[in-house]
Amino acid sequence: MKSSIGKKELALIDAYWRAANYLSVGQIYLYDNPLLKKLLTRAHIKPRLLGHWGTTPGLNFIYVHLNRVITEQDLNMIYIAGPGHGGPGLVANAYLEGTYSEVYPNISQDERGMKRLFKQFSFPGGIPSHVAPETPGSIHEGGELGYSLSHAYGAVFDNPDLIAACVVGDGEAETGPLATSWHSNKFLNPLTDGVVLPILHLNGYKIANPTVLARISHDELESLLVGYGYIPYFVEGHDPQKMHRLMAVTLDAVIRDIQRIKAATRRVGVKKRPLWPMIVLRTPKGWTGPKQMT
Ligand SMILES: Cc1ncc(C[n+]2csc(CCOP(=O)(O)OP(=O)(O)O)c2C)c(N)n1
Ligand SMILES: [Mg+2]
């Protein structure tokens, strides 16, 4: 797979991702000292910690990569986060983009605003730990795992220009509703409906327990997803530099596939059900976090 993406752009994507990750960790842990200008002490840490850091670097990684293809190709795309419990990630992105401060001017893009952004997360009088109505751009809060993919399909029916990028957690994938909703692709009309791009996020765990789809062999997983009617593209690894390139190249290929299927259908009509692409993203849970605490 080829992509025209250059080193400079990849470095910018990485910088954006690291900033989003920092802003996410800050929301989960920091009560004060948002830019770590002072030596970190216990007084700067929230007394009660809430939030799912584990899922967040993956959500942030997907977010920045989708933003690249959206802006480059002027796509009409919606981001659906099955692991909506990665709330700090989506809030961090809204803040980085400037939307958060537009809606909440007191959460400004400076040190004071950042301190407030961090303090308010899952704090009395603040904001919820999940993506919620308070999150700018959010149109639906879930809470119960299992419905991301059926919502994604619901969003694209009779909405032919929309691509719903749907992040599915590997734990979420074990729920009955999610396991069934892979089949919603059978109801999609490539002429009159939009497209769902499932992104199965294999970070190996649901909370801290092992997941089935991350433990079966590559071939078995591939066969399963092909059996559901998808063409899976695998993006696997832990070295951020390699992973940025692989994700960018894969997303370019996937968007090309989608556009090719759409164009062919417009030309010759619906002859048979197309096999839509999907992405399997395998990254470590809590990616980039410290391995040990001293
Ligand atoms: C139906 C349901 N059961 C349990 C929960 C509690 N819960 C929240 S997150 C989570 C683990 C999710 O794992 P996964 O989908 O793999 O997401 P990850 O955090 O690993 O990205 C669980 C069990 C829930 N929200 N909904
Ligand atoms: Mg998981």
mmCIF file with all atom_site columns, C-alpha atoms in Angstrom, residues 130 134 204 280:
data_model
loop_
_atom_site.group_PDB
_atom_site.id
_atom_site.type_symbol
_atom_site.label_atom_id
_atom_site.label_alt_id
_atom_site.label_comp_id
_atom_site.label_asym_id
_atom_site.label_entity_id
_atom_site.label_seq_id
_atom_site.pdbx_PDB_ins_code
_atom_site.Cartn_x
_atom_site.Cartn_y
_atom_site.Cartn_z
_atom_site.occupancy
_atom_site.B_iso_or_equiv
_atom_site.pdbx_formal_charge
_atom_site.auth_seq_id
_atom_site.auth_comp_id
_atom_site.auth_asym_id
_atom_site.auth_atom_id
_atom_site.pdbx_PDB_model_num
ATOM 1 C CA . HIS A 1 130 ? -17.856 9.594  29.620 1.00 0.00 ? 130 HIS A CA 1
ATOM 2 C CA . GLU A 1 134 ? -21.753 18.512 27.667 1.00 0.00 ? 134 GLU A CA 1
ATOM 3 C CA . GLY A 1 204 ? -6.320  -6.944 24.636 1.00 0.00 ? 204 GLY A CA 1
ATOM 4 C CA . VAL A 1 280 ? -8.436  -3.986 13.048 1.00 0.00 ? 280 VAL A CA 1
#
